[in-house]
GROMACS .gro file of C-alpha atoms in nm:
model
  247
    1PRO     CA    1  -2.714   2.079   0.201
    2ASP     CA    2  -2.766   2.108  -0.177
    3ASP     CA    3  -2.390   2.071  -0.241
    4GLU     CA    4  -2.381   1.769  -0.008
    5ALA     CA    5  -2.670   1.609  -0.195
    6LYS     CA    6  -2.498   1.664  -0.529
    7ALA     CA    7  -2.175   1.517  -0.392
    8MET     CA    8  -2.363   1.206  -0.277
    9GLN     CA    9  -2.528   1.175  -0.619
   10ILE     CA   10  -2.192   1.187  -0.792
   11VAL     CA   11  -2.033   0.939  -0.549
   12GLU     CA   12  -2.318   0.699  -0.620
   13LEU     CA   13  -2.236   0.730  -0.990
   14LEU     CA   14  -1.868   0.657  -0.920
   15LEU     CA   15  -1.958   0.359  -0.702
   16ALA     CA   16  -2.178   0.218  -0.978
   17ALA     CA   17  -1.897   0.258  -1.232
   18ALA     CA   18  -1.642   0.098  -0.997
   19ARG     CA   19  -1.872  -0.196  -0.929
   20ARG     CA   20  -1.915  -0.250  -1.303
   21VAL     CA   21  -1.537  -0.254  -1.347
   22ASP     CA   22  -1.491  -0.496  -1.059
   23GLU     CA   23  -1.749  -0.731  -1.209
   24ALA     CA   24  -1.569  -0.718  -1.544
   25ILE     CA   25  -1.216  -0.780  -1.416
   26LYS     CA   26  -1.284  -1.011  -1.119
   27PRO     CA   27  -1.244  -1.321  -1.341
   28LEU     CA   28  -0.907  -1.184  -1.453
   29ALA     CA   29  -0.799  -1.129  -1.093
   30CYS     CA   30  -0.880  -1.493  -1.014
   31GLN     CA   31  -0.710  -1.614  -1.332
   32TYR     CA   32  -0.390  -1.416  -1.280
   33ALA     CA   33  -0.374  -1.492  -0.908
   34ALA     CA   34  -0.339  -1.855  -1.013
   35VAL     CA   35  -0.124  -1.808  -1.324
   36PRO     CA   36   0.038  -1.465  -1.380
   37ASP     CA   37   0.065  -1.319  -1.731
   38PRO     CA   38   0.315  -1.029  -1.738
   39SER     CA   39   0.267  -0.964  -2.110
   40GLN     CA   40   0.174  -0.620  -2.241
   41GLN     CA   41  -0.108  -0.783  -2.435
   42ALA     CA   42  -0.271  -0.901  -2.112
   43ALA     CA   43  -0.237  -0.555  -1.957
   44ASN     CA   44  -0.383  -0.381  -2.263
   45ALA     CA   45  -0.677  -0.620  -2.278
   46ALA     CA   46  -0.753  -0.570  -1.908
   47ASP     CA   47  -0.738  -0.190  -1.940
   48ALA     CA   48  -0.970  -0.194  -2.242
   49LEU     CA   49  -1.222  -0.419  -2.065
   50ALA     CA   50  -1.220  -0.205  -1.750
   51GLU     CA   51  -1.246   0.125  -1.937
   52SER     CA   52  -1.540   0.006  -2.143
   53ALA     CA   53  -1.721  -0.109  -1.828
   54ALA     CA   54  -1.664   0.222  -1.649
   55LEU     CA   55  -1.754   0.444  -1.944
   56ASN     CA   56  -2.081   0.258  -2.005
   57VAL     CA   57  -2.191   0.387  -1.663
   58LEU     CA   58  -2.022   0.726  -1.649
   59LEU     CA   59  -2.121   0.853  -1.994
   60SER     CA   60  -2.487   0.786  -1.920
   61ALA     CA   61  -2.469   1.082  -1.680
   62ASP     CA   62  -2.407   1.455  -1.720
   63VAL     CA   63  -2.026   1.431  -1.702
   64ARG     CA   64  -1.709   1.500  -1.896
   65VAL     CA   65  -1.451   1.226  -1.848
   66LEU     CA   66  -1.072   1.228  -1.863
   67SER     CA   67  -0.966   0.863  -1.886
   68GLU     CA   68  -0.605   0.748  -1.872
   69GLU     CA   69  -0.658   0.532  -2.177
   70ALA     CA   70  -0.907   0.718  -2.400
   71GLY     CA   71  -0.846   1.083  -2.306
   72TRP     CA   72  -1.136   1.330  -2.298
   73LEU     CA   73  -1.492   1.204  -2.355
   74GLY     CA   74  -1.839   1.352  -2.303
   75GLN     CA   75  -1.963   1.710  -2.268
   76GLY     CA   76  -2.129   1.712  -1.925
   77SER     CA   77  -2.108   1.967  -1.644
   78ALA     CA   78  -1.934   1.747  -1.385
   79LEU     CA   79  -1.569   1.653  -1.437
   80VAL     CA   80  -1.458   1.292  -1.387
   81VAL     CA   81  -1.102   1.158  -1.392
   82LEU     CA   82  -1.083   0.783  -1.449
   83ASP     CA   83  -0.805   0.531  -1.409
   84PRO     CA   84  -0.985   0.214  -1.523
   85ILE     CA   85  -0.732  -0.001  -1.337
   86ASP     CA   86  -0.491   0.153  -1.090
   87GLY     CA   87  -0.221  -0.115  -1.088
   88THR     CA   88  -0.282  -0.296  -1.417
   89ASP     CA   89   0.054  -0.474  -1.396
   90ASN     CA   90  -0.038  -0.585  -1.045
   91LEU     CA   91  -0.361  -0.734  -1.177
   92THR     CA   92  -0.195  -0.940  -1.449
   93ARG     CA   93   0.063  -1.068  -1.201
   94GLY     CA   94  -0.186  -1.150  -0.927
   95ILE     CA   95  -0.045  -0.886  -0.690
   96PRO     CA   96  -0.337  -0.776  -0.468
   97PHE     CA   97  -0.325  -0.398  -0.513
   98SER     CA   98  -0.540  -0.326  -0.816
   99GLY     CA   99  -0.877  -0.181  -0.914
  100PRO     CA  100  -1.049   0.127  -1.053
  101SER     CA  101  -0.974   0.478  -0.926
  102ILE     CA  102  -1.233   0.746  -1.003
  103TRP     CA  103  -1.252   1.114  -0.899
  104ALA     CA  104  -1.523   1.369  -0.976
  105ARG     CA  105  -1.595   1.737  -0.919
  106THR     CA  106  -1.940   1.886  -0.960
  107LYS     CA  107  -2.006   2.221  -1.125
  108GLN     CA  108  -2.051   2.362  -0.773
  109GLY     CA  109  -1.702   2.239  -0.672
  110ALA     CA  110  -1.791   1.941  -0.452
  111CYS     CA  111  -1.552   1.648  -0.494
  112ALA     CA  112  -1.604   1.273  -0.465
  113ALA     CA  113  -1.371   0.977  -0.498
  114VAL     CA  114  -1.391   0.599  -0.518
  115VAL     CA  115  -1.109   0.342  -0.524
  116THR     CA  116  -1.180  -0.031  -0.512
  117ASN     CA  117  -0.952  -0.331  -0.470
  118VAL     CA  118  -1.075  -0.615  -0.690
  119PHE     CA  119  -0.871  -0.870  -0.492
  120THR     CA  120  -0.988  -0.782  -0.140
  121GLY     CA  121  -1.333  -0.647  -0.228
  122HIS     CA  122  -1.275  -0.330  -0.025
  123THR     CA  123  -1.421  -0.001  -0.144
  124PHE     CA  124  -1.260   0.328  -0.039
  125TRP     CA  125  -1.470   0.639  -0.091
  126ALA     CA  126  -1.500   1.000   0.018
  127THR     CA  127  -1.683   1.323  -0.050
  128SER     CA  128  -1.540   1.667   0.024
  129GLY     CA  129  -1.613   1.774   0.380
  130SER     CA  130  -1.790   1.450   0.477
  131GLY     CA  131  -1.503   1.216   0.559
  132ALA     CA  132  -1.339   0.909   0.409
  133PHE     CA  133  -1.451   0.548   0.440
  134ARG     CA  134  -1.339   0.192   0.374
  135ASP     CA  135  -1.668   0.018   0.303
  136ASP     CA  136  -1.879   0.141   0.600
  137GLN     CA  137  -1.586   0.216   0.834
  138ARG     CA  138  -1.481   0.578   0.871
  139LEU     CA  139  -1.109   0.639   0.824
  140SER     CA  140  -0.913   0.883   1.040
  141VAL     CA  141  -0.533   0.896   1.059
  142ALA     CA  142  -0.376   0.876   1.404
  143LYS     CA  143  -0.213   1.184   1.556
  144SER     CA  144   0.069   0.992   1.722
  145ARG     CA  145   0.441   1.064   1.745
  146VAL     CA  146   0.639   1.008   1.426
  147PRO     CA  147   0.843   0.685   1.451
  148ASP     CA  148   1.218   0.697   1.392
  149VAL     CA  149   1.172   0.467   1.093
  150MET     CA  150   0.882   0.550   0.863
  151ILE     CA  151   0.738   0.299   0.617
  152VAL     CA  152   0.605   0.516   0.335
  153GLY     CA  153   0.466   0.476  -0.011
  154GLY     CA  154   0.678   0.577  -0.306
  155GLU     CA  155   1.009   0.748  -0.228
  156TYR     CA  156   1.288   0.541  -0.076
  157GLN     CA  157   1.548   0.721   0.138
  158PRO     CA  158   1.686   0.474   0.394
  159LEU     CA  159   1.956   0.715   0.512
  160HIS     CA  160   1.681   0.951   0.626
  161GLY     CA  161   1.470   0.688   0.798
  162LEU     CA  162   1.220   0.663   0.512
  163PHE     CA  163   1.170   0.310   0.387
  164GLY     CA  164   0.955   0.302   0.077
  165ARG     CA  165   0.699   0.049  -0.034
  166ASP     CA  166   0.621   0.089  -0.402
  167LEU     CA  167   0.288  -0.091  -0.433
  168GLY     CA  168   0.270  -0.025  -0.806
  169ALA     CA  169  -0.060   0.160  -0.764
  170THR     CA  170  -0.063   0.521  -0.644
  171ALA     CA  171  -0.432   0.538  -0.550
  172HIS     CA  172  -0.404   0.222  -0.343
  173SER     CA  173  -0.089   0.357  -0.175
  174LEU     CA  174  -0.281   0.672  -0.077
  175CYS     CA  175  -0.566   0.461   0.059
  176ALA     CA  176  -0.309   0.270   0.266
  177VAL     CA  177  -0.197   0.606   0.410
  178ALA     CA  178  -0.561   0.689   0.492
  179GLU     CA  179  -0.587   0.353   0.673
  180GLY     CA  180  -0.266   0.415   0.870
  181ARG     CA  181  -0.085   0.120   0.709
  182LEU     CA  182   0.171   0.355   0.553
  183ALA     CA  183   0.310   0.659   0.737
  184GLY     CA  184   0.276   0.874   0.423
  185TYR     CA  185   0.332   0.891   0.050
  186ARG     CA  186   0.588   1.080  -0.153
  187THR     CA  187   0.605   1.060  -0.531
  188PRO     CA  188   0.929   0.889  -0.637
  189ALA     CA  189   1.171   1.135  -0.793
  190HIS     CA  190   1.204   0.927  -1.108
  191CYS     CA  191   0.834   0.850  -1.157
  192PRO     CA  192   0.596   1.150  -1.148
  193ASP     CA  193   0.224   1.103  -1.088
  194ARG     CA  194  -0.049   1.227  -1.320
  195ALA     CA  195  -0.405   1.332  -1.241
  196TRP     CA  196  -0.554   0.985  -1.290
  197ASP     CA  197  -0.294   0.841  -1.053
  198LEU     CA  198  -0.360   1.094  -0.781
  199MET     CA  199  -0.697   1.263  -0.764
  200ALA     CA  200  -0.916   0.996  -0.605
  201GLY     CA  201  -0.651   0.894  -0.353
  202LEU     CA  202  -0.580   1.256  -0.260
  203VAL     CA  203  -0.945   1.316  -0.170
  204ILE     CA  204  -0.964   0.997   0.036
  205ALA     CA  205  -0.638   1.065   0.222
  206GLY     CA  206  -0.728   1.430   0.274
  207GLU     CA  207  -1.071   1.346   0.414
  208ALA     CA  208  -0.902   1.095   0.648
  209GLY     CA  209  -0.701   1.384   0.796
  210CYS     CA  210  -0.380   1.390   0.593
  211ILE     CA  211  -0.202   1.704   0.478
  212LEU     CA  212  -0.155   1.728   0.103
  213GLY     CA  213   0.132   1.920  -0.049
  214GLY     CA  214   0.358   1.933  -0.350
  215ILE     CA  215   0.729   1.875  -0.347
  216GLU     CA  216   0.749   2.150  -0.608
  217GLY     CA  217   0.477   2.366  -0.453
  218ASP     CA  218   0.106   2.331  -0.382
  219ARG     CA  219  -0.023   2.331  -0.740
  220ASN     CA  220  -0.338   2.125  -0.785
  221PRO     CA  221  -0.278   1.842  -1.035
  222MET     CA  222  -0.608   1.930  -1.205
  223ASP     CA  223  -0.474   2.277  -1.293
  224ASP     CA  224  -0.311   2.089  -1.581
  225PRO     CA  225  -0.447   1.732  -1.587
  226LEU     CA  226  -0.178   1.603  -1.822
  227SER     CA  227   0.113   1.752  -1.626
  228GLU     CA  228   0.367   1.561  -1.418
  229ASN     CA  229   0.325   1.594  -1.040
  230TRP     CA  230   0.532   1.522  -0.731
  231VAL     CA  231   0.328   1.523  -0.409
  232VAL     CA  232   0.364   1.457  -0.038
  233VAL     CA  233   0.071   1.314   0.158
  234ALA     CA  234   0.095   1.237   0.529
  235PRO     CA  235  -0.062   1.298   0.870
  236GLU     CA  236   0.037   1.627   1.028
  237MET     CA  237   0.309   1.487   1.254
  238ALA     CA  238   0.488   1.315   0.964
  239PHE     CA  239   0.433   1.572   0.691
  240ALA     CA  240   0.727   1.805   0.759
  241ARG     CA  241   0.975   1.520   0.774
  242LEU     CA  242   0.842   1.353   0.462
  243SER     CA  243   0.826   1.674   0.259
  244SER     CA  244   1.180   1.794   0.337
  245ARG     CA  245   1.442   1.733   0.073
  246PRO     CA  246   1.751   1.531   0.172
  247LEU     CA  247   2.071   1.732   0.207
   0.00000   0.00000   0.00000
């Protein structure tokens, strides 16, 4: 019960930080939905705005933060991994898969995760052992037969019946797996994921009932937060097929 209470406290912190980011970048989402700006300057400005908004909330608590943009900050007991905007290029082009992705682990080992979509207003969140949710709806992947053709996030192998959808935002792809919109996710061979890409989405997909594994083994990305990672995430029936290498 004490661990569960601490997990809920940390998820409330993550939700507050995500809300602050959404408030900061919502005008940009409306602006770029009308008139895209694919410049690097626009992306950098959006990332800086989002990171500042998130850190103003997170660093008021007893946490140590690893942010994609700023690196390590703070000296607290809980560990937070922050991607201020998962899908920055989507945001500046008005593509509706974008928003903050935040993961945390308490000193006791309880994990929490929040991913929000600034375009749709949906909030995905989870705590270890307590399930995954989209807003107030609990998420649970179906245990149905694997279709002959699988629409998956990331990797694209049409000869093996895997048709990829690269959404340009790993955390949002993993949330789509948790919702059952994608049959699974496999890191593209040419584009490894890092901790800020993965951690929040992995908790949400895992709590929704997915199996999590590594193409190169089962190493936890947080064993080395700056390392490159290739992962497979899918419901049980699809996992073996998605994790097997092509001949």
